[in-house]
Coordinates of C-alpha atoms in Angstrom, one line a residue:
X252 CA 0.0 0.0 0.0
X253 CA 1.4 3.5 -0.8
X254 CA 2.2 5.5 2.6
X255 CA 0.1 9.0 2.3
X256 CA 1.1 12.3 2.9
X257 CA 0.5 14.0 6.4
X258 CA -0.3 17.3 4.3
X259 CA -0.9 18.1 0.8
X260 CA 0.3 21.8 -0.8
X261 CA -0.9 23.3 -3.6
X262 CA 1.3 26.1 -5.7
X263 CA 4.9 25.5 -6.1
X264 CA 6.4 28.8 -6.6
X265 CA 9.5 29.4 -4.6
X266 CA 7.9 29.8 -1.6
X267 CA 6.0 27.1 -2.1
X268 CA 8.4 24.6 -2.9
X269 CA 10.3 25.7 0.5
X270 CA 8.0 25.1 2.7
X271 CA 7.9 21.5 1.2
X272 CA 11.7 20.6 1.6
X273 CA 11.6 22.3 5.0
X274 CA 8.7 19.7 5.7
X275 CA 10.1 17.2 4.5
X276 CA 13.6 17.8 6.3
X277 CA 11.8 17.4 9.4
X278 CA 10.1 14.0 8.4
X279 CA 7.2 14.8 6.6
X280 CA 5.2 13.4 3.6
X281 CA 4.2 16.1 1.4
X282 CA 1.7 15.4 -1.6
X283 CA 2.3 18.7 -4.1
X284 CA -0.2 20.1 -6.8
X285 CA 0.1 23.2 -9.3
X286 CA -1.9 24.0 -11.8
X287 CA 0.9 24.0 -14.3
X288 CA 1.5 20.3 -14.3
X289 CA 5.2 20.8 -15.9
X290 CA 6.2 22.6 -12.6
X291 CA 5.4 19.8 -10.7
X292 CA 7.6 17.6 -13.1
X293 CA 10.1 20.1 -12.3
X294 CA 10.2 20.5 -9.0
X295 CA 9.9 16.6 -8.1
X296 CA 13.0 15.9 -10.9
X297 CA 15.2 18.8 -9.0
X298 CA 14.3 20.2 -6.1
X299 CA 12.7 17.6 -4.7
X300 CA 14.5 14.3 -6.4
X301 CA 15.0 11.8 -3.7
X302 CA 12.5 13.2 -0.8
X303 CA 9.3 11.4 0.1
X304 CA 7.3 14.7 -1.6
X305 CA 4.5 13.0 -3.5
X306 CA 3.4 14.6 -7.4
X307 CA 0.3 14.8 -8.3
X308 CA -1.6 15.9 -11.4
X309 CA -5.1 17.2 -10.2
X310 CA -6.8 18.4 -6.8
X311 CA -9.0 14.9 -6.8
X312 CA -5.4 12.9 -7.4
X313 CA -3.9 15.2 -4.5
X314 CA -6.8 14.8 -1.9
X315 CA -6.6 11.3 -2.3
X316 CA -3.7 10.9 -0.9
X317 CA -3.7 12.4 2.2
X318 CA -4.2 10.8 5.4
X319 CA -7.4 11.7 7.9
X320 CA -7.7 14.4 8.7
X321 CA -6.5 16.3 5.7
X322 CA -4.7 18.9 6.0
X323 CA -4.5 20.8 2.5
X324 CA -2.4 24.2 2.5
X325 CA -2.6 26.6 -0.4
X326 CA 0.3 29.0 -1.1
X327 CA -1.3 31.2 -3.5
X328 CA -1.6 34.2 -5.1
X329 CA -4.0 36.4 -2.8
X330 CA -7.2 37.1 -4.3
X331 CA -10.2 35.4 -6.0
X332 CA -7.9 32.7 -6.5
X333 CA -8.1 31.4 -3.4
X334 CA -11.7 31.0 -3.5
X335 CA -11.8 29.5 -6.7
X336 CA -9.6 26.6 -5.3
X337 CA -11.7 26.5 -1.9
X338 CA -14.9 26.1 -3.7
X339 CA -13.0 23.2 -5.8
X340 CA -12.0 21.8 -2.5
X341 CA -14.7 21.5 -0.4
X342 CA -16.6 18.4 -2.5
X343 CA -13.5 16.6 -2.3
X344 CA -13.3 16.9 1.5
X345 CA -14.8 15.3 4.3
X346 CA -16.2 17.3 8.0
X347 CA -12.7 17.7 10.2
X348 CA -10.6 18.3 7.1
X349 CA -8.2 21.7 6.9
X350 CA -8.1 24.1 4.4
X351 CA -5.0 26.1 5.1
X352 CA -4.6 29.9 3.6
X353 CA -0.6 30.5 3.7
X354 CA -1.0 33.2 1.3
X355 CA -0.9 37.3 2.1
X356 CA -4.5 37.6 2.2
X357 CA -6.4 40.3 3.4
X358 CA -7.6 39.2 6.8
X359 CA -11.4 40.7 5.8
X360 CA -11.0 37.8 3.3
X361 CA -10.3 35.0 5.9
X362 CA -12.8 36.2 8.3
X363 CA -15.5 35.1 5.1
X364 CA -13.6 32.5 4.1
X365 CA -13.6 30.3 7.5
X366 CA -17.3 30.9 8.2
X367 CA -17.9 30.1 4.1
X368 CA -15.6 26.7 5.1
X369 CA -16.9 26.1 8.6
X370 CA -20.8 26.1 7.5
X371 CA -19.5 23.4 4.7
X372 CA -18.4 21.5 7.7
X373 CA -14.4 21.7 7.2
X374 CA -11.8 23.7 8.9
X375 CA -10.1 26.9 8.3
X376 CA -6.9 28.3 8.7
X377 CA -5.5 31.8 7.5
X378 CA -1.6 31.9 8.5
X379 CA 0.3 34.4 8.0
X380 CA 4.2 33.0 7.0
X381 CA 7.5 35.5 7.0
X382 CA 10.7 34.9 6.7
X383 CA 11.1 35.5 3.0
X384 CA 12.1 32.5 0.9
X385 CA 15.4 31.2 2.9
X386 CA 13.1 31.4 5.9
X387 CA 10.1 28.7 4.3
X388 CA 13.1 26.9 3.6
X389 CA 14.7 26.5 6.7
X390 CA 12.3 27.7 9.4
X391 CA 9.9 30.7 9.2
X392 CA 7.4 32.4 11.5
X393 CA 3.9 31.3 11.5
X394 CA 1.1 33.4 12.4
X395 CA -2.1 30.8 12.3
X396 CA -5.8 31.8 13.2
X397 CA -8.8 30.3 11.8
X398 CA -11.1 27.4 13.1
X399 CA -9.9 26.9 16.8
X400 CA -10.6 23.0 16.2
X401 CA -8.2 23.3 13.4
X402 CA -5.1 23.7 16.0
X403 CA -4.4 20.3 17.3
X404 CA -4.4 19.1 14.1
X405 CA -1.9 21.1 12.2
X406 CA 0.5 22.0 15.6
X407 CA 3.3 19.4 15.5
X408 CA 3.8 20.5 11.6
X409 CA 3.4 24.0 11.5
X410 CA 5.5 24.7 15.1
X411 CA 8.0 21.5 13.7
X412 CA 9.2 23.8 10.5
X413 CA 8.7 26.9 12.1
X414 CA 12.4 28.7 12.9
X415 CA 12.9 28.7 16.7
X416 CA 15.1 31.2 18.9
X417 CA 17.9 30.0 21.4
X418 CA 15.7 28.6 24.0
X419 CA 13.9 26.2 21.4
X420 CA 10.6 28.0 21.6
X421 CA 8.6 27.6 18.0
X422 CA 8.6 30.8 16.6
X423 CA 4.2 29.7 15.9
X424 CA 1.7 29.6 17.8
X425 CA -1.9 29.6 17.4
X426 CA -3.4 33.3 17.3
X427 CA -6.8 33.6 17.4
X428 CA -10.1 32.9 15.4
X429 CA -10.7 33.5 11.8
X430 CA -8.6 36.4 10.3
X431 CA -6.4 36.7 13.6
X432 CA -3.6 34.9 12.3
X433 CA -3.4 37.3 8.5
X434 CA -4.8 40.4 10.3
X435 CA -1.3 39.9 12.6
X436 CA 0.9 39.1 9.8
X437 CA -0.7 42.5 8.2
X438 CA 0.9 44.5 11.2
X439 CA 4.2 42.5 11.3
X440 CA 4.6 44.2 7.8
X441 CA 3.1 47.5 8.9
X442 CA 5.8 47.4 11.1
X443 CA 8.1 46.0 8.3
X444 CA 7.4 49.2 6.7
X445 CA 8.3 51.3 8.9
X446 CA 11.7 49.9 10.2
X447 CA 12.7 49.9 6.4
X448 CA 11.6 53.8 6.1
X449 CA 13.3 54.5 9.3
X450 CA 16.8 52.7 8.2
X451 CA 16.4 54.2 4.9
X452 CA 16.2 57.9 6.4
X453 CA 19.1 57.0 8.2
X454 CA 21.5 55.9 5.7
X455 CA 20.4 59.3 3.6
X456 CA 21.3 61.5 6.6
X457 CA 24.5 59.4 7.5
X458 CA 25.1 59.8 3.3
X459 CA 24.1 62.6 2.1
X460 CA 23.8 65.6 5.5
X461 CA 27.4 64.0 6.9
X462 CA 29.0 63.0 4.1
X463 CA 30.1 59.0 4.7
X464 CA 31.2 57.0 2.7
X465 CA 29.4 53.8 2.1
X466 CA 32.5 51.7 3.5
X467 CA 31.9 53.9 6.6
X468 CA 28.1 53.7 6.5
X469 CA 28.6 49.7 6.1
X470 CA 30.8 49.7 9.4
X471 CA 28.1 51.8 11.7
X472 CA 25.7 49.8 10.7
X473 CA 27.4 46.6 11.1
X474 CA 27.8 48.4 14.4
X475 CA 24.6 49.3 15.8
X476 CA 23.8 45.4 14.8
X477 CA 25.8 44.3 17.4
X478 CA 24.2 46.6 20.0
X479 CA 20.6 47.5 20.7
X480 CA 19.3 48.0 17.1
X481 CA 20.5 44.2 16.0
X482 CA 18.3 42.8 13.8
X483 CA 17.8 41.0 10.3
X484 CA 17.1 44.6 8.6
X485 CA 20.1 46.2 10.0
X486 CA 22.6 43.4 9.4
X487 CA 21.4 43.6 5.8
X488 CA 21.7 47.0 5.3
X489 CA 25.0 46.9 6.3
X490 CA 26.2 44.2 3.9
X491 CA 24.1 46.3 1.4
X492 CA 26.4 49.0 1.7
X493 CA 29.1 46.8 0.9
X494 CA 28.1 45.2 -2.0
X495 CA 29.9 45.9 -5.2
X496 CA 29.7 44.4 -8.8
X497 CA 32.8 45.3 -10.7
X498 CA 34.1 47.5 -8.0
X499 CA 31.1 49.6 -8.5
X500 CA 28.7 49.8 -5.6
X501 CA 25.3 48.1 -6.6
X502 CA 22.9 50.6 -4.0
X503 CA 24.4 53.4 -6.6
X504 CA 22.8 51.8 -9.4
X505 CA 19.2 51.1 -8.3
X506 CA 16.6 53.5 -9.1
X507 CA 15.4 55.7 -6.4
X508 CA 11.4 54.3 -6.6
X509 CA 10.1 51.7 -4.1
X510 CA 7.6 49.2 -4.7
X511 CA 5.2 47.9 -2.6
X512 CA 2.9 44.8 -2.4
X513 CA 0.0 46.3 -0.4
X514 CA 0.1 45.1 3.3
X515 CA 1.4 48.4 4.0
X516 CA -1.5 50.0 2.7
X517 CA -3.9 47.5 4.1
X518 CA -2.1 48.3 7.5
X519 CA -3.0 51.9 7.9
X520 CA -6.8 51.4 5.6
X521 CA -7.6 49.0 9.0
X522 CA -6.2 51.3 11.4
X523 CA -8.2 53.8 10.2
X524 CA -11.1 52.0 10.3
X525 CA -10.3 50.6 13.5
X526 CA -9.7 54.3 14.9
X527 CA -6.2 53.4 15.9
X528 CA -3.5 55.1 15.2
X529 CA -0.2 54.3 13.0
X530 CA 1.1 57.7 11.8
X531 CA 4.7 56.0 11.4
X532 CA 3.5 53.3 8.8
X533 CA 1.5 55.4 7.0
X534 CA 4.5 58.0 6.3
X535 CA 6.3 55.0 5.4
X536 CA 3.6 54.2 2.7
X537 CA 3.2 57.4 1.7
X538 CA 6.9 57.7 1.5
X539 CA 7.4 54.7 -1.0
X540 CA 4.4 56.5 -3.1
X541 CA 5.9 59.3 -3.2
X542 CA 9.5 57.9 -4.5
X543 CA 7.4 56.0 -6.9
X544 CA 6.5 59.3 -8.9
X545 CA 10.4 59.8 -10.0
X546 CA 9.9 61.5 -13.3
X547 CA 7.3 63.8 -11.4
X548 CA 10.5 64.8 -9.2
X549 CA 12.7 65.3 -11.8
X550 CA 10.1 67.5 -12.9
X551 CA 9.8 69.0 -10.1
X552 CA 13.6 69.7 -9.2
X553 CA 13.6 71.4 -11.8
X554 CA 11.0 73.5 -12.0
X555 CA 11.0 74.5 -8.3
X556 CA 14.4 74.0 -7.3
X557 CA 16.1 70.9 -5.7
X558 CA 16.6 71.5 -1.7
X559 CA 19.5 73.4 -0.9
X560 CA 20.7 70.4 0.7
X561 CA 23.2 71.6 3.6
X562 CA 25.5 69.3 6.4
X563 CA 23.7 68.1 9.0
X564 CA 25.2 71.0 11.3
X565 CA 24.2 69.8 15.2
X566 CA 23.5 65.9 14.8
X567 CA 25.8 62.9 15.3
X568 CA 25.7 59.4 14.3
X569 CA 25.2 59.0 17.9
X570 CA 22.2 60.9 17.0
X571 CA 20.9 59.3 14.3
X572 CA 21.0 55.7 16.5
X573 CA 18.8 57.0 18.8
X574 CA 16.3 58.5 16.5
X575 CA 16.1 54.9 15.0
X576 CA 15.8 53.2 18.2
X577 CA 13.3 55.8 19.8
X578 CA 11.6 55.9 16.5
X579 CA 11.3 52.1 16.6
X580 CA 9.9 51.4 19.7
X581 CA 7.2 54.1 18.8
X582 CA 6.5 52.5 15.5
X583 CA 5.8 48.8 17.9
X584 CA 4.0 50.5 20.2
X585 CA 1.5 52.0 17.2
X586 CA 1.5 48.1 15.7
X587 CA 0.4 46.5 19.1
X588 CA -2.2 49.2 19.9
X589 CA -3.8 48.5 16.4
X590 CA -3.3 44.6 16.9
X591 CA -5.4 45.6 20.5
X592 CA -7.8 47.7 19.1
X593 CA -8.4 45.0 16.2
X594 CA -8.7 42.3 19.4
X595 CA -11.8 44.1 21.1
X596 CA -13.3 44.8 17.7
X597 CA -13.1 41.7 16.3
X598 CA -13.3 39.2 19.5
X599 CA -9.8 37.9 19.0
X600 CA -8.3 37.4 22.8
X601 CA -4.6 38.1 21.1
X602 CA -1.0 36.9 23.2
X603 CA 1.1 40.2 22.9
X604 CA 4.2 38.2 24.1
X605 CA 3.1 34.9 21.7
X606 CA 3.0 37.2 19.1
X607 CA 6.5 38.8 19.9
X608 CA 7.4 35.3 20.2
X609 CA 6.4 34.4 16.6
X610 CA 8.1 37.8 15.5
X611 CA 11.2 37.7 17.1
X612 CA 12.4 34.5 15.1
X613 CA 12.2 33.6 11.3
X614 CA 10.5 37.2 10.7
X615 CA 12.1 39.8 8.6
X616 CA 11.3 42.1 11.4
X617 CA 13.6 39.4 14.0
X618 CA 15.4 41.0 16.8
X619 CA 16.9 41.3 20.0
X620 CA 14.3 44.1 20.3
X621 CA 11.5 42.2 19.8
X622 CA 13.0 39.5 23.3
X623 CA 12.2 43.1 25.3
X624 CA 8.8 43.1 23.9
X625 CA 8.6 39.5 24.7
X626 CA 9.1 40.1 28.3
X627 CA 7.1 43.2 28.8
X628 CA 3.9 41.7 27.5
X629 CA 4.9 38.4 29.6
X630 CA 5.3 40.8 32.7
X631 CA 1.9 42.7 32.3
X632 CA -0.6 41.2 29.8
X633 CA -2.9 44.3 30.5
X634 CA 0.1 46.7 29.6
X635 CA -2.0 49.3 27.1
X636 CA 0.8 50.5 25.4
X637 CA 4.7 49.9 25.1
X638 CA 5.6 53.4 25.8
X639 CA 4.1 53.1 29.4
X640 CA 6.3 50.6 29.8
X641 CA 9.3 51.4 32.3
X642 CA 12.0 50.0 30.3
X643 CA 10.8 51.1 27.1
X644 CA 9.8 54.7 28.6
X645 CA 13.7 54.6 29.7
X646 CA 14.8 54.6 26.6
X647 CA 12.9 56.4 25.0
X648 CA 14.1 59.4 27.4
X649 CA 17.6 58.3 27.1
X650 CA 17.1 58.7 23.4
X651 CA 15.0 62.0 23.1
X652 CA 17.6 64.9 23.3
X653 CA 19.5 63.0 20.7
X654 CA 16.0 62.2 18.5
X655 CA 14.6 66.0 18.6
X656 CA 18.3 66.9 17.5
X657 CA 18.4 64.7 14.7
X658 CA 14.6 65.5 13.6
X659 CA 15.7 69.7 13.7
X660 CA 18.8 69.6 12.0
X661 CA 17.2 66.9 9.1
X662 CA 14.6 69.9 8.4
X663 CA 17.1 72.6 8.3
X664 CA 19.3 70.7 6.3
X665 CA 16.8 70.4 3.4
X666 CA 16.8 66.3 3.7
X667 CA 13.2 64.7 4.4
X668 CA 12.9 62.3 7.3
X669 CA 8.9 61.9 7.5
X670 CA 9.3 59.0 9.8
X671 CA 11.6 60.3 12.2
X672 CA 9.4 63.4 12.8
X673 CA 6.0 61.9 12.5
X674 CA 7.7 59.2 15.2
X675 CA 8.4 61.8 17.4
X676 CA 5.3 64.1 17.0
X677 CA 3.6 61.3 18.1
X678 CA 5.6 60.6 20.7
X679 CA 4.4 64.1 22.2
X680 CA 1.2 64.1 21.5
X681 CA 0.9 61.0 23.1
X682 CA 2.3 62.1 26.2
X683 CA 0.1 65.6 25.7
X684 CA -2.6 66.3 28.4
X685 CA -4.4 68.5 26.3
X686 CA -4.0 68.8 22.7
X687 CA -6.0 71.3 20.5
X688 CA -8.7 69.1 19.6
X689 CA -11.1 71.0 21.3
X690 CA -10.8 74.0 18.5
X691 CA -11.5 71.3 15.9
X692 CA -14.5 70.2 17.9
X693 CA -15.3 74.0 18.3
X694 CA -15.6 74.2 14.4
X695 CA -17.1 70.8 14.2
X696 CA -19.8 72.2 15.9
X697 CA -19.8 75.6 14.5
X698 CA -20.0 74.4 10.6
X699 CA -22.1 71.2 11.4
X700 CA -23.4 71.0 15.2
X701 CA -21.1 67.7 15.8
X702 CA -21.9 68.7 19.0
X703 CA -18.9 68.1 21.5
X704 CA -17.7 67.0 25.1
X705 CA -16.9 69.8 28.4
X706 CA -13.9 69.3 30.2
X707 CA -16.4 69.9 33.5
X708 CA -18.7 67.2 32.8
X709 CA -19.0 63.6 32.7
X710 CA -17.1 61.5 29.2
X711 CA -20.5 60.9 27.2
X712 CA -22.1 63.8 27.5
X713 CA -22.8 65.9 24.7
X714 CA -23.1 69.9 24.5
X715 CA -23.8 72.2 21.4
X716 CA -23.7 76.1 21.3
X717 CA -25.4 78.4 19.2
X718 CA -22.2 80.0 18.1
X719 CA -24.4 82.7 15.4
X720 CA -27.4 83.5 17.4
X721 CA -29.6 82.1 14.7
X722 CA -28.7 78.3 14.4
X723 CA -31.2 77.2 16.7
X724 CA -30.8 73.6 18.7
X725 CA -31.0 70.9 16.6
X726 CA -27.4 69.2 16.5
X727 CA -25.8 66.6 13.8
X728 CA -27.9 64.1 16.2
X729 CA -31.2 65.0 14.5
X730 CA -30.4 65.6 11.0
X731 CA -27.8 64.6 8.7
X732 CA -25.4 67.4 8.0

């Protein structure tokens, strides 16, 4: 009799065909399908010559081999795609069978998707997966939410291939019920965003306000990843800044214009709608829009005048470490806030310190930084915010003088740093008693009769004045303005 797999994968793009051979390294019997039949023929002839990973040629062929409970994991393209292959799976499964999401999909879209599975009588689960493609390869971070029955029976293979840190713990863990597990892996790359924005206004005021060389640029930041700020973006940048082809140095030669894939945008669309907010990853966005329209900034420079660029006259490299690192810790703090917001919304009783865990390994957002989390949230599950944390609070103050400095001079020299200042803006108006809100409810009122709150009277209670003499009392509450 012909052994079955303990999980069947459809879509064998690199990612794909990763995750196999790091299932398959750890023991497991993968059964493969792709629509493009030839790929398959591929990968099991390279790839995959001489592992257990089992072809097949159709979804029937594919289902049929898997052992019971199935477990079936897509690693698709996000979109209608993904329904089309759950409404082709579904006949072909049996009640207790998992259908397994692995794709970026919008967590909106998994929140349908598991009731559309669950009320057909099978399982869901929407992961979220990072790590890039060396990460599915030899252990990524795994983000799954979905049906809660669905747990027990993917566990030993999902935290088995998942990358662990020094202690052993899985970098996966379950998150919480139907689009948890994507709607966290949407903030990990919020976040992702914004670390890359923040490194990237870095380097330009390291380059181009002081002047260094990319040799030296490659050494400080080959130094700060041996000290707070060590993580996987870091240590890349600085081997980035090292990188030559022919002796000439390959960052030179890329065009200044960023792409994106949309969980940026998707980021700070929910925290909008979710009333939470992420200044720092929307800057980021906006910043990689903004790069995209290069011949409308050639234009531009030209028409209006470049900046008059000048040094970076009262800021260090001292300086511009602790902008990044207080800058960082207010982009987390933003992140978790949305992930907690999105919690009470949603019903989704979320592990702050599970989910560190999951990001703090395997992620492209890994680092020390992310242990600190860890231990904060494990200390004080009911902590509201990082910054009211006392460590985190601590360095944030140790970092400020140094931050506002950096943040000044960048704006006098001409250079843009919108995450840096929008980091820091937040920063105080988050530590602002009273902030001039009221004037905008003032004119809410005038304009519209919002109606708004008194600082003398209970939260809840609402007031409007007749600010003409001739308005009269009917408020926004009655009508719509």
């Amino acid at each position: 009799m012909t052994h079955k797999a303990d999980i069947g994968l459809i879509g064998l793009a690199v990612m794909g065909q990763n995750l196999v051979l790091n299932m398959a390294d750890h023991g497991y019997t993968v059964a493969v399908y792709n629509r493009t039949t030839e790929r398959t023929d591929e990968f099991l002839a390279g790839p995959a010559s001489g592992t257990s990973v089992i072809g097949t040629s159709s979804l029937e062929e594919l289902v049929s081999n898997l052992t019971t409970p199935r477990r079936v994991m897509m690693l698709i393209r996000a979109g209608s795609g993904v329904d089309a292959v759950i409404d082709q799976l579904i006949p072909l499964l049996e009640p207790g069978d998992v259908i397994i999401d692995g794709g970026n999909s919008l967590y909106t879209d998994s929140i349908r998707r598991a009731a559309r599975v669950e009320e057909a009588g099978m399982l869901f689960v929407g992961t979220g997966i990072s790590g890039g493609e060396e990460g599915a390869r030899y252990g990524p971070s795994l983000m799954p939410g979905g049906s809660a029955a669905a747990w027990p029976i993917i566990k030993e293979i999902f935290q088995g291939v998942a990358a662990k840190l020094s202690d052993g713990t899985p970098c996966c863990d379950w998150v919480g019920n139907d689009g948890a597990g994507h709607f966290t892996k949407m903030v990990h790359n919020g976040i992702e965003y914004g670390d890359m924005q923040l490194i990237a206004e870095a380097y330009h005021l390291m380059s181009t306000g002081l002047g260094m060389s990319p040799d030296a640029l490659r050494q400080v930041f080959a130094g700060w990843n041996a000290e707070k700020l060590e993580s996987y973006l870091v240590e890349i940048t600085a081997e980035i800044m090292g990188h030559r082809d022919g002796g000439e140095l390959v960052l030179d030669t890329i065009l200044d214009a960023a792409g994106q894939k949309g969980t940026g945008k998707w980021t700070v669309i929910s925290s909008m709608e979710l009333g939470s907010p992420t200044p720092l990853v929307a800057e980021a966005v906006y910043a990689r829009i903004l790069s995209s329209h290069k011949e409308l900034r050639l234009e531009a420079a030209a028409s209006l005048g470049a900046p008059a660029v000048a040094p970076l006259a009262s800021a260090t490299v001292s300086d511009i470490r602790d902008a990044l690192h207080a800058s960082k810790i207010v982009s987390y703090a933003q992140g978790f806030m949305l992930l907690a917001d999105a919690g009470v919304e949603h019903g989704w009783d979320l592990d702050f310190s599970s989910i560190a865990t999951m990001w703090a390994g395997g992620t492209i957002i890994r680092s020390v930084f992310l242990s600190e989390i860890r231990q904060a949230f494990a200390a004080d599950s009911d902590l509201e915010n990082l910054l009211l944390n006392q460590y985190f609070a601590g360095e944030v103050g140790a970092a400020e003088e140094g931050w506002r400095r950096v943040v000044g001079a960048a704006v006098a020299a001409s250079l843009p740093a919108p995450a840096f200042g929008s980091a820091l803006a937040f920063y105080d108006g988050f530590r602002t008693e009273r902030l001039p809100a009221n004037l905008i409810q003032a004119q809410r009122d005038y304009f519209g009769a919002h109606t708004y709150e008194r600082v003398d009277r209970p939260r809840g209670e609402y007031f409007h004045s007749d600010w003409t003499g001739s308005g009269g009392p009917a408020t926004a509450g009655s009508y719509q303005a």
